[in-house]
Tab-separated table of C-alpha atoms in Angstrom:
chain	number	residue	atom	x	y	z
A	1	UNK	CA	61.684	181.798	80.569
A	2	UNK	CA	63.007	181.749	83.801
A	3	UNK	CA	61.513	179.238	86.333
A	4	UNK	CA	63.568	179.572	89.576
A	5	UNK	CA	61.795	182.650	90.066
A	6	UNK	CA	61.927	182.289	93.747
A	7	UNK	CA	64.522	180.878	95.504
A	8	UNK	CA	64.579	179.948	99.416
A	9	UNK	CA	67.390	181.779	100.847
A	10	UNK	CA	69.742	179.763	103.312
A	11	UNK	CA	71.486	181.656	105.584
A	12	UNK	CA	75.537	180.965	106.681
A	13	UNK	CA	78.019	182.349	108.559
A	14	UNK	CA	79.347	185.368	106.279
A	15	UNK	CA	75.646	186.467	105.725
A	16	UNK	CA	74.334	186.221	109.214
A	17	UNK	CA	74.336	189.544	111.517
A	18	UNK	CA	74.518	189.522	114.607
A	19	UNK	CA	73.183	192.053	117.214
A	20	UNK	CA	73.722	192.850	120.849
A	21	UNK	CA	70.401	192.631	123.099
A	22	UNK	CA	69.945	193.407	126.812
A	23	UNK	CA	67.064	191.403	128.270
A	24	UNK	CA	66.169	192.500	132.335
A	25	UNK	CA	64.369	190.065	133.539
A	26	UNK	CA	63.696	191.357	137.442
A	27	UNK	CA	60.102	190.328	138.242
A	28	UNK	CA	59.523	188.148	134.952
A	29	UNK	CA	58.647	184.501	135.580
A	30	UNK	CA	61.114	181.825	134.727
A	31	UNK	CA	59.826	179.504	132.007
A	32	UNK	CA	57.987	182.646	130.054
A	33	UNK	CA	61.568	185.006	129.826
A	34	UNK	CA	63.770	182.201	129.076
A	35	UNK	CA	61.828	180.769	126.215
A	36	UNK	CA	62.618	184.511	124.689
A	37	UNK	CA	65.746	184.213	125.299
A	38	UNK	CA	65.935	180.638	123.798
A	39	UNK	CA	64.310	182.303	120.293
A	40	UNK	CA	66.991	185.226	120.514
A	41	UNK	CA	69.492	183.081	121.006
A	42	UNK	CA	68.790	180.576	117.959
A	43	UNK	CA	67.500	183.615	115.286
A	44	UNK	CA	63.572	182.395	115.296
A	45	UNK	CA	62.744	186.154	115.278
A	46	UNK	CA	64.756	186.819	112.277
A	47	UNK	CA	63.386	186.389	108.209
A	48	UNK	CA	66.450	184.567	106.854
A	49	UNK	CA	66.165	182.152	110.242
A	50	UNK	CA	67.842	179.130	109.317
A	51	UNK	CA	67.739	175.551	111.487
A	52	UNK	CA	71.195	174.681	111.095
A	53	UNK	CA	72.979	177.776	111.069
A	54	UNK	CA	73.974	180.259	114.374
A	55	UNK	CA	71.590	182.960	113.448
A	56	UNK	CA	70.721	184.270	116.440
A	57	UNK	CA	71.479	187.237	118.366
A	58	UNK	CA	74.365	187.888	121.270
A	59	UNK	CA	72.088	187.952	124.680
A	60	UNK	CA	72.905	189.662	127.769
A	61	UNK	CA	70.574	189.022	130.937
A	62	UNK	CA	70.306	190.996	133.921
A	63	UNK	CA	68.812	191.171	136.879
A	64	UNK	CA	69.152	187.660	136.827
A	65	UNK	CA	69.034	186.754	140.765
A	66	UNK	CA	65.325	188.239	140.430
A	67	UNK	CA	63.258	186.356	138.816
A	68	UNK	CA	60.039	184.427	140.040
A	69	UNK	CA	58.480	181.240	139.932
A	70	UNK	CA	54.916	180.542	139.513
A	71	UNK	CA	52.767	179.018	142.566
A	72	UNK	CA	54.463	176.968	145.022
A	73	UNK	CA	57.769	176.110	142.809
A	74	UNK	CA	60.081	178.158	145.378
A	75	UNK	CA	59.765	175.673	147.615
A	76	UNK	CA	58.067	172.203	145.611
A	77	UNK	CA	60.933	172.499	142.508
A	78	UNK	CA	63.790	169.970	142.725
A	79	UNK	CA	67.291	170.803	140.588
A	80	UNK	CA	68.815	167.901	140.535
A	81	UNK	CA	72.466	166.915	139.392
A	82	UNK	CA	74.608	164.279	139.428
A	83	UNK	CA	78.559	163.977	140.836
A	84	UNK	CA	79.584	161.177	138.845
A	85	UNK	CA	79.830	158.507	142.025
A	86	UNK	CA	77.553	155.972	143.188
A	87	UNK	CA	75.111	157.716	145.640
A	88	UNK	CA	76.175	160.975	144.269
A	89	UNK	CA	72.399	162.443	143.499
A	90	UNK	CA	72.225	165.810	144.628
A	91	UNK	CA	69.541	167.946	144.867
A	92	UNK	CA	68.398	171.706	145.862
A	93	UNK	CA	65.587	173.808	145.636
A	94	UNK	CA	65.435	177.091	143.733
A	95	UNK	CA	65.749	179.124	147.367
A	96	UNK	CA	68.992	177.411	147.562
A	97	UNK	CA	70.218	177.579	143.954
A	98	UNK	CA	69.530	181.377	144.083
A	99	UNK	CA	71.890	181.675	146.982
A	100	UNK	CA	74.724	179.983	146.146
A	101	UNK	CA	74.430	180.555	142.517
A	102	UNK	CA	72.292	183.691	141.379
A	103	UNK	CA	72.155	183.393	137.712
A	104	UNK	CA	72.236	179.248	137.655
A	105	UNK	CA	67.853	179.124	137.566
A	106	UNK	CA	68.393	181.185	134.047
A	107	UNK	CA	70.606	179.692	132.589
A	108	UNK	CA	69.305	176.238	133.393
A	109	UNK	CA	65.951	177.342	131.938
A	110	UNK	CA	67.513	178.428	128.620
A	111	UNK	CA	69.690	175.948	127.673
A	112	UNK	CA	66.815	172.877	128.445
A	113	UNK	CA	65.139	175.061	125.314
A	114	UNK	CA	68.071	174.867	123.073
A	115	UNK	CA	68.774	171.836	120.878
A	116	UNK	CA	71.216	169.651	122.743
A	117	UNK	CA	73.704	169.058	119.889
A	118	UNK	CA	76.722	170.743	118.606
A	119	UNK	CA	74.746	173.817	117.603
A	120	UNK	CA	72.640	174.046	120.709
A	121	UNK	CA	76.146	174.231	123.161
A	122	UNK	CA	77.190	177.512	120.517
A	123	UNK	CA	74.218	179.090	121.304
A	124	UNK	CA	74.435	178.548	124.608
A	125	UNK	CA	77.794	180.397	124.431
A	126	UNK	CA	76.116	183.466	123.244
A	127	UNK	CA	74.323	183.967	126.507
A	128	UNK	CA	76.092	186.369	129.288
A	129	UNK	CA	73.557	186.045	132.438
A	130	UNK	CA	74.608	188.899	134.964
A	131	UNK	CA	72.985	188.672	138.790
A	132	UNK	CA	73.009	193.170	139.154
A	133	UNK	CA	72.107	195.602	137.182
A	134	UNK	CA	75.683	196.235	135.057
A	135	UNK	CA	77.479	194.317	132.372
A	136	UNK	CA	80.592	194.679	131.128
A	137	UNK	CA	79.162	194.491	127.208
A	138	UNK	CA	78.392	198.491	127.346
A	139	UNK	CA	80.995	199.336	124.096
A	140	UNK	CA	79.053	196.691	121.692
A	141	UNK	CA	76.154	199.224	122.150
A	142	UNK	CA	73.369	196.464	123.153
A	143	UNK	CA	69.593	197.545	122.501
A	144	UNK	CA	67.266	196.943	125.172
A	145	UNK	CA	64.553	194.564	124.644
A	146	UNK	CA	61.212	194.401	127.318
């Protein structure tokens, strides 16, 4: 009689695939799109999702310079950073950050939702954030996602 009738499969690297997704994000609000990145990103969509293992998919965002905050966030939300000196505390709001940097708000939002270890900084390498409409990543034949 055989009693390991039903094993829990574990995912690694040779049987993981990954795909190519486009994700526009023009007119989406912040927190809401990049949490849906975050789950692309570490494989929570997929059956064979596995915590340990880079499961996810390769994301490409667009339209990144036009997304929208909630309320009064525009103009009340802080980013804050630090230069490494004494006094060195900087801070912007998102009306600046989306000036000097277009696609910095996304990609701030998504990697806060990724696990900040080893694993998390991988994912976060499988994120290309893109302020127009094109990307480069046209000949790994990317499937839109809404």
């Amino acid at each position: 009689m055989n009693t390991l009738k039903y094993k829990t499969i574990s995912a690694n690297k040779a049987t993981v695939n990954k795909a190519w997704v486009v994700v526009d994000v023009k007119d989406q609000v912040v927190g809401r799109i990049a949490s849906r990145i975050a789950i692309l990103l570490r494989g929570k969509h997929k059956p064979y999702y596995t915590p340990h293992v880079d499961c996810g998919d390769r994301v490409i965002v667009i339209n990144a310079d036009k997304v929208l905050f909630t309320g009064q966030k525009e103009k009340n939300k802080r980013y804050i950073r630090y230069t490494g000196y004494p006094g060195g505390q900087r801070e912007m709001t998102p009306k600046v950050v989306r000036a000097k940097y277009p696609i910095r708000i996304i990609e701030k939002a998504v990697k806060g939702m990724l696990p900040k270890t080893k694993l998390g900084r991988q994912l976060f390498k499988n994120l290309m954030t893109y302020a127009g409409e094109h990307h480069p990543h046209t000949a790994q034949n990317p499937k839109k996602i809404n």
